[in-house]
């Protein structure tokens, strides 16, 4: 097994192909056999497993294979002196390891796997004829074999595999560990699931811990009758909640930057105060580089092309935003207002229940259509990479969900001013809706998995008539194949299941902030829900779903802006709203300056490393330019007083 003991092999990727009967004379030309041999040729460890109706090809990679392909891909990693340099396998000791001791993170390993399996191309000058169940397939010169087989439907799916040892460990220490409440092994989550999911759970844990203060304050307001002091207590509660939200997001930014530093995520290094986090995204879109290449050396044409690309991008994005906003105003808003009005005027509870059922069915269909339209519009925008596309999708689709969730509440609060009905609606949204949502969210994957198992067994019995007895799945890889993917409810193209998880938090946050004074207990209910959400989401990822494809985004992206754009007041007077808004903005900016987004140690370390790197490069450049020293392959040429050269090794200095 490529010099790796069998007990240490961890298979991380699986491919699914149809099971078939293969003759010995056709074995050398069978496309699956050729694919397996190519996998072995590039250094992968292959294990083939037969299932009920499909064959599974499991792949593992030794560290040396991953290291050499990372160097080939020119992957940048952090060194012990704090500089991100291109990875070199021969200089492995110079690079910093992950918190769990591994050299490559899960995001980096997955990136290497993709490069290994999809970069297997036909290196001959002519096409190669392959066979599959009597069908001939032409493998064109210079084309990827795996992509060709996916196009033909021979390779059904490629998906990540769970690591059973790490999965069971996380189940014990995280998903089933209810006694720790909000404590989570964030570093282990990052090592197993990647950056984006780890950042989500870090945000959820911190958000839930910080909610203890407003939950306690809300309980006091609910349980104690303050009498005439309510006129002072409730405004104080409202102001303290706003300050709480401002401080929370400021400290979250600090924690986010600390996590990025601990996980050695890439920074655009600069000695200035500002910096930009950049994820290791492998599906990046860079049309400006193509424009520069195509423009040649004509600087005027290059500048014009880049300006045209930039402004066309702005106009396309503006056009798409206008389409979405007009759709919400002209189509969804009247529908939502009609439902809210009918719910208010109807007297029969049965009729209200029937109306709600019809409303939920129609609104789900409407939201899915809106998501598909948004994806089509985004494909025509000039976004830098897929994470920017995902953020654009979040902004557009959130408007649909915002209208769906809040218009009825605003209707009762602002038009009818019926606070008893308002409280009933809030209880319905914050308690019943979230409980039902969690039940559906966690039971639906199990129902899908059970149905797929039943269908696979039924198809097996149909193919092999006369088969008696209970049919069981002997391999874990087939069970994982039957599990649902971690996908978003609107689309699988740009977003995964994190969209729905973040959406649930954003809608909850808006509800409790905008109507805090109307229902102070909302914070307590939300805190309890979030504690349960942490464990149920963990259980869902570890036991009910396939291992998600890792995403390298180092922040929560567009969701941070959505969380911070809430209008946290329902005062009737416009003047009071404007005054309060400006006061809150001043407070927000004051806290933003008082509490930096980045911890001092992270900033000092980054500044120190950047300064050292700048000094080293500057001195070397000056020596090279002056002609006194030239470094080649680790040696320096020094000029003697008589004009001759003296060679000295850099390592001895």
Short mmCIF file of C-alpha atoms in Angstrom, two decimals, residues 44-396:
data_model
loop_
_atom_site.label_atom_id
_atom_site.label_comp_id
_atom_site.label_asym_id
_atom_site.label_seq_id
_atom_site.Cartn_x
_atom_site.Cartn_y
_atom_site.Cartn_z
CA UNK A 44 -3.13 7.38 -4.76
CA UNK A 45 -4.06 4.34 -2.66
CA UNK A 46 -7.14 2.64 -4.12
CA UNK A 47 -9.62 0.23 -2.56
CA UNK A 48 -12.58 -1.15 -4.52
CA UNK A 49 -15.79 -2.14 -2.75
CA UNK A 50 -18.85 -3.86 -4.26
CA UNK A 51 -22.27 -2.70 -3.08
CA UNK A 52 -25.79 -3.88 -3.84
CA UNK A 53 -26.00 -2.17 -7.22
CA UNK A 54 -22.86 -0.05 -7.54
CA UNK A 55 -19.11 -0.28 -7.15
CA UNK A 56 -17.27 2.17 -4.92
CA UNK A 57 -13.68 3.31 -5.48
CA UNK A 58 -12.17 4.67 -2.27
CA UNK A 59 -9.09 6.88 -2.47
CA UNK A 60 -6.39 7.78 0.05
CA UNK A 61 -3.21 9.75 -0.45
CA UNK A 62 0.13 9.42 1.40
CA UNK A 63 1.59 12.63 2.76
CA UNK A 64 4.31 12.67 0.12
CA UNK A 65 1.75 12.46 -2.69
CA UNK A 66 -0.19 15.38 -1.23
CA UNK A 67 2.99 17.36 -0.65
CA UNK A 68 4.28 16.97 -4.18
CA UNK A 69 0.96 17.89 -5.77
CA UNK A 70 0.68 20.91 -3.43
CA UNK A 71 4.09 22.05 -4.67
CA UNK A 72 2.97 21.46 -8.26
CA UNK A 73 -0.12 23.57 -7.65
CA UNK A 74 2.09 26.33 -6.18
CA UNK A 75 0.04 26.29 -2.99
CA UNK A 76 1.09 28.89 -0.45
CA UNK A 77 1.49 27.97 3.22
CA UNK A 78 2.64 29.78 6.33
CA UNK A 79 6.25 29.32 7.38
CA UNK A 80 7.71 29.46 10.89
CA UNK A 81 8.81 33.06 10.33
CA UNK A 82 5.22 34.06 9.56
CA UNK A 83 5.54 34.55 5.79
CA UNK A 84 3.28 32.74 3.32
CA UNK A 85 5.56 31.07 0.79
CA UNK A 86 5.03 28.62 -2.04
CA UNK A 87 5.10 25.11 -0.65
CA UNK A 88 8.12 22.91 -1.41
CA UNK A 89 8.14 19.24 -0.42
CA UNK A 90 11.90 19.22 0.16
CA UNK A 91 11.55 22.11 2.66
CA UNK A 92 8.68 20.56 4.62
CA UNK A 93 10.15 21.47 8.02
CA UNK A 94 9.96 25.17 7.22
CA UNK A 95 6.15 25.21 7.18
CA UNK A 96 3.81 25.52 10.15
CA UNK A 97 1.53 22.60 10.92
CA UNK A 98 -2.17 22.71 11.74
CA UNK A 99 -3.45 22.79 15.36
CA UNK A 100 -4.05 19.02 15.20
CA UNK A 101 -0.47 18.38 14.06
CA UNK A 102 -1.23 17.66 10.39
CA UNK A 103 0.68 19.40 7.62
CA UNK A 104 -2.34 20.14 5.43
CA UNK A 105 -5.81 21.24 6.47
CA UNK A 106 -8.89 19.42 5.20
CA UNK A 107 -9.53 22.23 2.70
CA UNK A 108 -5.99 21.88 1.34
CA UNK A 109 -6.18 18.08 1.18
CA UNK A 110 -9.47 18.21 -0.68
CA UNK A 111 -7.97 20.71 -3.11
CA UNK A 112 -5.05 18.34 -3.71
CA UNK A 113 -7.39 15.38 -4.24
CA UNK A 114 -9.38 17.32 -6.84
CA UNK A 115 -6.21 18.25 -8.67
CA UNK A 116 -4.97 14.66 -8.64
CA UNK A 117 -8.13 13.00 -9.92
CA UNK A 118 -9.30 15.64 -12.38
CA UNK A 119 -5.89 16.38 -13.90
CA UNK A 120 -5.50 12.85 -15.25
CA UNK A 121 -5.46 13.66 -18.98
CA UNK A 122 -4.72 11.81 -22.20
CA UNK A 123 -1.09 12.69 -22.86
CA UNK A 124 -1.00 10.96 -26.25
CA UNK A 125 -1.31 12.82 -29.51
CA UNK A 126 -4.35 10.78 -30.55
CA UNK A 127 -7.65 9.69 -29.01
CA UNK A 128 -7.82 6.54 -26.90
CA UNK A 129 -10.77 4.16 -27.31
CA UNK A 130 -12.13 2.80 -24.04
CA UNK A 131 -15.00 0.41 -23.40
CA UNK A 132 -17.78 0.10 -20.87
CA UNK A 133 -20.33 -2.74 -21.09
CA UNK A 134 -19.84 -3.03 -24.86
CA UNK A 135 -20.02 0.73 -25.40
CA UNK A 136 -17.01 2.54 -26.89
CA UNK A 137 -15.88 5.84 -25.39
CA UNK A 138 -13.39 8.19 -26.99
CA UNK A 139 -10.90 9.74 -24.59
CA UNK A 140 -9.70 12.81 -26.48
CA UNK A 141 -6.11 13.96 -26.36
CA UNK A 142 -5.46 16.49 -23.58
CA UNK A 143 -8.89 15.92 -21.96
CA UNK A 144 -9.62 14.85 -18.37
CA UNK A 145 -10.58 11.18 -18.04
CA UNK A 146 -12.75 11.67 -14.96
CA UNK A 147 -14.70 14.54 -16.52
CA UNK A 148 -15.27 12.41 -19.62
CA UNK A 149 -16.62 9.52 -17.55
CA UNK A 150 -18.84 11.89 -15.55
CA UNK A 151 -20.22 13.26 -18.81
CA UNK A 152 -21.02 9.72 -19.98
CA UNK A 153 -22.73 8.93 -16.66
CA UNK A 154 -20.24 6.16 -15.82
CA UNK A 155 -18.90 7.96 -12.74
CA UNK A 156 -22.10 8.79 -10.91
CA UNK A 157 -20.71 10.84 -8.04
CA UNK A 158 -17.50 11.93 -6.34
CA UNK A 159 -17.90 12.74 -2.64
CA UNK A 160 -15.83 13.06 0.58
CA UNK A 161 -15.85 10.20 3.08
CA UNK A 162 -16.22 10.37 6.82
CA UNK A 163 -13.19 9.41 8.91
CA UNK A 164 -14.74 6.95 11.35
CA UNK A 165 -12.23 7.48 14.15
CA UNK A 166 -12.52 11.26 14.11
CA UNK A 167 -16.28 11.13 13.53
CA UNK A 168 -16.90 8.97 16.60
CA UNK A 169 -14.60 11.15 18.68
CA UNK A 170 -16.53 14.27 17.68
CA UNK A 171 -19.82 12.52 18.42
CA UNK A 172 -18.70 11.86 22.00
CA UNK A 173 -17.01 15.20 22.68
CA UNK A 174 -19.39 17.47 20.77
CA UNK A 175 -22.72 16.26 19.39
CA UNK A 176 -23.72 14.09 22.38
CA UNK A 177 -22.01 16.18 25.06
CA UNK A 178 -24.99 18.20 26.33
CA UNK A 179 -23.45 19.01 29.71
CA UNK A 180 -21.04 21.59 28.30
CA UNK A 181 -23.91 23.73 26.95
CA UNK A 182 -22.08 26.17 24.62
CA UNK A 183 -18.56 24.67 24.81
CA UNK A 184 -17.38 23.22 21.49
CA UNK A 185 -14.08 21.73 20.19
CA UNK A 186 -13.70 24.38 17.48
CA UNK A 187 -10.18 23.31 16.43
CA UNK A 188 -11.34 19.71 15.93
CA UNK A 189 -14.37 20.93 13.98
CA UNK A 190 -12.08 23.00 11.76
CA UNK A 191 -9.75 20.04 11.18
CA UNK A 192 -12.64 17.75 10.23
CA UNK A 193 -15.10 19.99 8.36
CA UNK A 194 -13.03 22.93 7.16
CA UNK A 195 -13.07 26.66 7.75
CA UNK A 196 -16.61 27.75 6.87
CA UNK A 197 -18.45 25.22 9.05
CA UNK A 198 -16.04 25.80 11.96
CA UNK A 199 -16.62 29.57 11.72
CA UNK A 200 -20.40 29.00 11.76
CA UNK A 201 -20.25 26.93 14.96
CA UNK A 202 -17.83 29.41 16.56
CA UNK A 203 -20.30 32.21 15.77
CA UNK A 204 -23.28 30.18 17.04
CA UNK A 205 -21.50 29.31 20.29
CA UNK A 206 -20.42 32.88 20.99
CA UNK A 207 -23.85 34.26 20.04
CA UNK A 208 -25.56 31.85 22.45
CA UNK A 209 -23.16 32.63 25.33
CA UNK A 210 -23.66 36.36 24.87
CA UNK A 211 -27.43 35.88 24.89
CA UNK A 212 -27.35 35.00 28.60
CA UNK A 213 -27.39 38.71 29.55
CA UNK A 214 -30.49 39.81 27.57
CA UNK A 215 -32.22 36.51 28.44
CA UNK A 216 -31.72 37.19 32.16
CA UNK A 217 -32.82 40.81 31.79
CA UNK A 218 -35.91 39.70 29.85
CA UNK A 219 -36.84 37.12 32.50
CA UNK A 220 -36.60 39.80 35.21
CA UNK A 221 -38.92 42.10 33.23
CA UNK A 222 -41.39 39.26 32.72
CA UNK A 223 -41.46 37.98 36.30
CA UNK A 224 -41.30 41.27 38.27
CA UNK A 225 -44.02 43.90 38.15
CA UNK A 226 -42.23 47.27 38.13
CA UNK A 227 -45.47 49.28 38.18
CA UNK A 228 -44.91 52.89 37.20
CA UNK A 229 -41.19 52.25 36.79
CA UNK A 230 -41.93 50.43 33.53
CA UNK A 231 -41.61 53.76 31.74
CA UNK A 232 -37.94 53.78 32.79
CA UNK A 233 -37.14 50.06 32.82
CA UNK A 234 -38.30 49.22 29.30
CA UNK A 235 -36.36 52.05 27.60
CA UNK A 236 -33.32 51.00 29.63
CA UNK A 237 -33.85 47.41 28.45
CA UNK A 238 -34.13 48.57 24.85
CA UNK A 239 -30.94 50.68 25.00
CA UNK A 240 -28.99 47.92 26.76
CA UNK A 241 -30.07 45.43 24.07
CA UNK A 242 -28.80 47.73 21.32
CA UNK A 243 -25.48 48.21 23.12
CA UNK A 244 -25.29 44.44 23.64
CA UNK A 245 -25.69 43.82 19.91
CA UNK A 246 -23.04 46.40 18.98
CA UNK A 247 -20.53 44.97 21.45
CA UNK A 248 -21.26 41.39 20.43
CA UNK A 249 -20.46 41.98 16.77
CA UNK A 250 -17.34 43.96 17.62
CA UNK A 251 -16.01 41.16 19.81
CA UNK A 252 -17.03 38.58 17.23
CA UNK A 253 -14.79 40.30 14.68
CA UNK A 254 -11.93 40.03 17.17
CA UNK A 255 -12.60 36.34 17.71
CA UNK A 256 -12.85 35.75 13.96
CA UNK A 257 -9.45 37.31 13.36
CA UNK A 258 -7.96 35.31 16.26
CA UNK A 259 -9.31 32.06 14.78
CA UNK A 260 -7.88 32.96 11.38
CA UNK A 261 -4.48 33.55 12.93
CA UNK A 262 -4.63 30.27 14.89
CA UNK A 263 -5.58 28.29 11.79
CA UNK A 264 -2.87 29.98 9.69
CA UNK A 265 -5.29 31.24 7.06
CA UNK A 266 -3.78 33.37 4.33
CA UNK A 267 -3.49 37.12 4.83
CA UNK A 268 -2.68 39.76 2.27
CA UNK A 269 0.39 40.83 4.25
CA UNK A 270 1.02 44.52 4.63
CA UNK A 271 2.59 46.74 7.21
CA UNK A 272 -0.45 49.00 7.14
CA UNK A 273 -3.33 48.68 9.59
CA UNK A 274 -5.73 47.24 7.06
CA UNK A 275 -5.63 43.70 5.84
CA UNK A 276 -7.82 41.41 3.82
CA UNK A 277 -8.57 37.78 4.54
CA UNK A 278 -8.35 35.53 1.50
CA UNK A 279 -9.62 31.96 1.48
CA UNK A 280 -7.95 29.21 -0.49
CA UNK A 281 -10.66 29.05 -3.13
CA UNK A 282 -9.89 26.73 -6.05
CA UNK A 283 -12.86 27.70 -8.25
CA UNK A 284 -11.85 31.34 -8.59
CA UNK A 285 -13.06 33.47 -11.45
CA UNK A 286 -10.54 35.98 -12.77
CA UNK A 287 -11.69 37.56 -16.04
CA UNK A 288 -9.48 40.66 -15.49
CA UNK A 289 -6.37 38.48 -15.88
CA UNK A 290 -7.68 37.19 -19.19
CA UNK A 291 -8.31 40.78 -20.27
CA UNK A 292 -4.72 41.73 -19.42
CA UNK A 293 -3.34 38.75 -21.33
CA UNK A 294 -5.49 39.40 -24.40
CA UNK A 295 -4.68 43.10 -24.52
CA UNK A 296 -0.98 42.43 -25.04
CA UNK A 297 1.38 45.30 -24.26
CA UNK A 298 -1.01 48.12 -25.22
CA UNK A 299 -1.53 49.87 -21.87
CA UNK A 300 -4.30 52.12 -23.20
CA UNK A 301 -6.39 49.20 -24.44
CA UNK A 302 -5.71 47.30 -21.23
CA UNK A 303 -6.91 50.22 -19.10
CA UNK A 304 -10.02 50.71 -21.23
CA UNK A 305 -10.85 47.00 -21.10
CA UNK A 306 -10.49 46.87 -17.32
CA UNK A 307 -12.60 49.99 -16.84
CA UNK A 308 -15.28 48.61 -19.16
CA UNK A 309 -15.25 45.31 -17.28
CA UNK A 310 -15.54 47.11 -13.93
CA UNK A 311 -18.44 49.39 -14.89
CA UNK A 312 -20.34 46.69 -16.76
CA UNK A 313 -20.04 44.59 -13.60
CA UNK A 314 -21.54 47.39 -11.50
CA UNK A 315 -24.37 47.93 -13.98
CA UNK A 316 -25.18 44.21 -14.14
CA UNK A 317 -25.26 43.95 -10.37
CA UNK A 318 -27.45 47.07 -10.12
CA UNK A 319 -29.82 45.69 -12.77
CA UNK A 320 -30.13 42.37 -10.92
CA UNK A 321 -30.77 44.09 -7.60
CA UNK A 322 -33.51 46.23 -9.16
CA UNK A 323 -35.19 43.13 -10.62
CA UNK A 324 -35.20 41.39 -7.23
CA UNK A 325 -36.45 44.48 -5.34
CA UNK A 326 -39.28 45.13 -7.82
CA UNK A 327 -40.27 41.45 -7.67
CA UNK A 328 -40.49 41.61 -3.88
CA UNK A 329 -42.48 44.88 -3.89
CA UNK A 330 -44.85 44.06 -6.75
CA UNK A 331 -45.38 40.33 -6.22
CA UNK A 332 -44.53 39.17 -2.71
CA UNK A 333 -45.53 42.23 -0.67
CA UNK A 334 -49.22 42.24 -1.80
CA UNK A 335 -49.42 38.49 -1.20
CA UNK A 336 -47.97 38.81 2.32
CA UNK A 337 -50.23 41.75 3.20
CA UNK A 338 -53.30 39.87 1.94
CA UNK A 339 -52.46 36.87 4.12
CA UNK A 340 -51.82 39.06 7.19
CA UNK A 341 -55.10 40.95 6.69
CA UNK A 342 -57.17 37.78 6.20
CA UNK A 343 -55.57 36.21 9.28
CA UNK A 344 -56.58 39.28 11.29
CA UNK A 345 -60.20 39.52 10.15
CA UNK A 346 -61.08 35.80 10.10
CA UNK A 347 -62.81 34.51 13.24
CA UNK A 348 -62.74 30.73 12.79
CA UNK A 349 -59.57 28.99 13.98
CA UNK A 350 -60.08 26.17 11.49
CA UNK A 351 -60.26 28.61 8.61
CA UNK A 352 -57.13 30.34 9.90
CA UNK A 353 -55.34 27.00 10.06
CA UNK A 354 -56.36 26.14 6.50
CA UNK A 355 -55.27 29.58 5.31
CA UNK A 356 -51.87 29.14 6.98
CA UNK A 357 -51.35 25.74 5.32
CA UNK A 358 -52.11 27.18 1.88
CA UNK A 359 -49.88 30.16 2.61
CA UNK A 360 -46.91 28.00 3.64
CA UNK A 361 -47.22 25.82 0.52
CA UNK A 362 -47.43 28.79 -1.83
CA UNK A 363 -44.63 30.75 -0.14
CA UNK A 364 -42.24 27.80 -0.27
CA UNK A 365 -42.84 27.45 -3.99
CA UNK A 366 -42.45 31.22 -4.47
CA UNK A 367 -39.16 31.24 -2.54
CA UNK A 368 -37.72 28.41 -4.62
CA UNK A 369 -38.60 30.25 -7.82
CA UNK A 370 -36.97 33.39 -6.43
CA UNK A 371 -33.82 31.42 -5.58
CA UNK A 372 -33.57 29.97 -9.09
CA UNK A 373 -34.07 33.39 -10.69
CA UNK A 374 -31.39 34.87 -8.39
CA UNK A 375 -28.90 32.17 -9.41
CA UNK A 376 -29.50 32.86 -13.10
CA UNK A 377 -28.97 36.57 -12.53
CA UNK A 378 -25.79 36.01 -10.49
CA UNK A 379 -24.22 33.95 -13.29
CA UNK A 380 -24.16 37.14 -15.37
CA UNK A 381 -22.41 39.20 -12.68
CA UNK A 382 -18.67 39.82 -12.55
CA UNK A 383 -17.89 38.27 -9.16
CA UNK A 384 -14.29 37.47 -8.21
CA UNK A 385 -14.91 33.88 -7.05
CA UNK A 386 -17.62 31.49 -5.96
CA UNK A 387 -17.69 32.87 -2.40
CA UNK A 388 -18.53 36.33 -3.80
CA UNK A 389 -21.24 34.69 -5.89
CA UNK A 390 -22.59 32.99 -2.77
CA UNK A 391 -22.63 36.34 -0.90
CA UNK A 392 -24.53 37.96 -3.78
CA UNK A 393 -27.06 35.12 -3.64
CA UNK A 394 -27.47 35.60 0.12
CA UNK A 395 -28.24 39.31 -0.27
CA UNK A 396 -30.84 38.69 -2.97
#
